mmCIF file of C-alpha atoms in Angstrom:
data_model
loop_
_atom_site.group_PDB
_atom_site.id
_atom_site.type_symbol
_atom_site.label_atom_id
_atom_site.label_comp_id
_atom_site.label_asym_id
_atom_site.label_seq_id
_atom_site.Cartn_x
_atom_site.Cartn_y
_atom_site.Cartn_z
ATOM 1 C CA MET A 1 0.000 0.000 0.000
ATOM 2 C CA ILE A 2 1.341 3.413 -0.936
ATOM 3 C CA ARG A 3 0.968 6.003 1.780
ATOM 4 C CA ARG A 4 0.868 9.673 1.020
ATOM 5 C CA PHE A 5 3.195 12.083 2.757
ATOM 6 C CA SER A 6 0.170 13.744 4.352
ATOM 7 C CA GLN A 7 -0.731 10.404 5.949
ATOM 8 C CA GLU A 8 2.745 10.180 7.489
ATOM 9 C CA LEU A 9 2.721 13.687 8.980
ATOM 10 C CA PRO A 10 0.979 12.897 12.297
ATOM 11 C CA GLY A 11 3.438 10.095 13.062
ATOM 12 C CA LEU A 12 6.437 12.187 12.056
ATOM 13 C CA LEU A 13 5.233 15.132 14.127
ATOM 14 C CA SER A 14 4.690 12.824 17.098
ATOM 15 C CA MET A 15 8.174 11.305 16.755
ATOM 16 C CA ALA A 16 9.792 14.735 16.484
ATOM 17 C CA ALA A 17 7.923 15.909 19.585
ATOM 18 C CA ARG A 18 8.675 12.820 21.690
ATOM 19 C CA LEU A 19 12.184 11.938 20.584
ATOM 20 C CA LEU A 20 13.605 15.333 19.695
ATOM 21 C CA GLN A 21 11.426 17.475 21.961
ATOM 22 C CA TRP A 22 10.582 19.649 18.969
ATOM 23 C CA LYS A 23 7.672 22.038 19.166
ATOM 24 C CA PRO A 24 5.311 22.194 16.156
ATOM 25 C CA GLY A 25 7.115 25.279 14.840
ATOM 26 C CA ASP A 26 10.425 23.415 14.898
ATOM 27 C CA PHE A 27 8.880 20.572 12.917
ATOM 28 C CA TRP A 28 7.259 22.786 10.301
ATOM 29 C CA SER A 29 10.385 24.898 9.786
ATOM 30 C CA ALA A 30 12.624 21.853 9.267
ATOM 31 C CA THR A 31 13.233 20.363 5.852
ATOM 32 C CA PRO A 32 12.523 16.650 5.323
ATOM 33 C CA GLU A 33 16.291 16.070 5.128
ATOM 34 C CA GLU A 34 16.844 17.856 8.452
ATOM 35 C CA LEU A 35 14.139 15.735 10.084
ATOM 36 C CA ALA A 36 15.643 12.547 8.657
ATOM 37 C CA MET A 37 19.116 13.492 9.890
ATOM 38 C CA ALA A 38 17.776 14.391 13.337
ATOM 39 C CA LEU A 39 15.984 11.041 13.639
ATOM 40 C CA ALA A 40 18.840 8.962 12.178
ATOM 41 C CA ASP A 41 20.769 6.573 14.387
ATOM 42 C CA PRO A 42 24.055 8.331 15.234
ATOM 43 C CA GLN A 43 25.838 4.967 15.402
ATOM 44 C CA VAL A 44 25.066 4.213 11.751
ATOM 45 C CA ALA A 45 27.066 5.973 9.064
ATOM 46 C CA PRO A 46 24.862 7.959 6.696
ATOM 47 C CA ALA A 47 24.355 6.480 3.271
ATOM 48 C CA ARG A 48 26.472 8.116 0.615
ATOM 49 C CA PRO A 49 24.863 9.007 -2.704
ATOM 50 C CA MET A 50 25.822 6.830 -5.646
ATOM 51 C CA SER A 51 28.285 8.406 -8.043
ATOM 52 C CA ARG A 52 27.496 8.775 -11.714
ATOM 53 C CA GLN A 53 30.310 6.320 -12.473
ATOM 54 C CA PHE A 54 28.812 3.684 -10.151
ATOM 55 C CA ILE A 55 25.355 4.123 -11.709
ATOM 56 C CA GLU A 56 26.862 3.701 -15.182
ATOM 57 C CA GLN A 57 28.642 0.522 -14.023
ATOM 58 C CA LEU A 58 25.353 -0.879 -12.721
ATOM 59 C CA MET A 59 23.618 -0.020 -15.987
ATOM 60 C CA GLU A 60 26.395 -1.682 -17.998
ATOM 61 C CA ARG A 61 26.294 -4.797 -15.816
ATOM 62 C CA GLU A 62 22.504 -5.040 -16.220
ATOM 63 C CA ARG A 63 22.762 -4.514 -19.971
ATOM 64 C CA ASN A 64 25.246 -7.383 -20.250
ATOM 65 C CA GLY A 65 23.195 -9.695 -18.060
#
């Protein structure tokens, strides 16, 4: 089932309030990336974006089966 972002908002707002002690204004002024970083596990290294070269390698590998 695909959930819309608007359906996720109450849960995200609740998590930000409980875990981060954010007030509603803090939540609404944060970007989605800021919220994700604030809620991320500090013990886990953040995922690095794939480079163009890596994407091209994956495409070539898929093309060649």
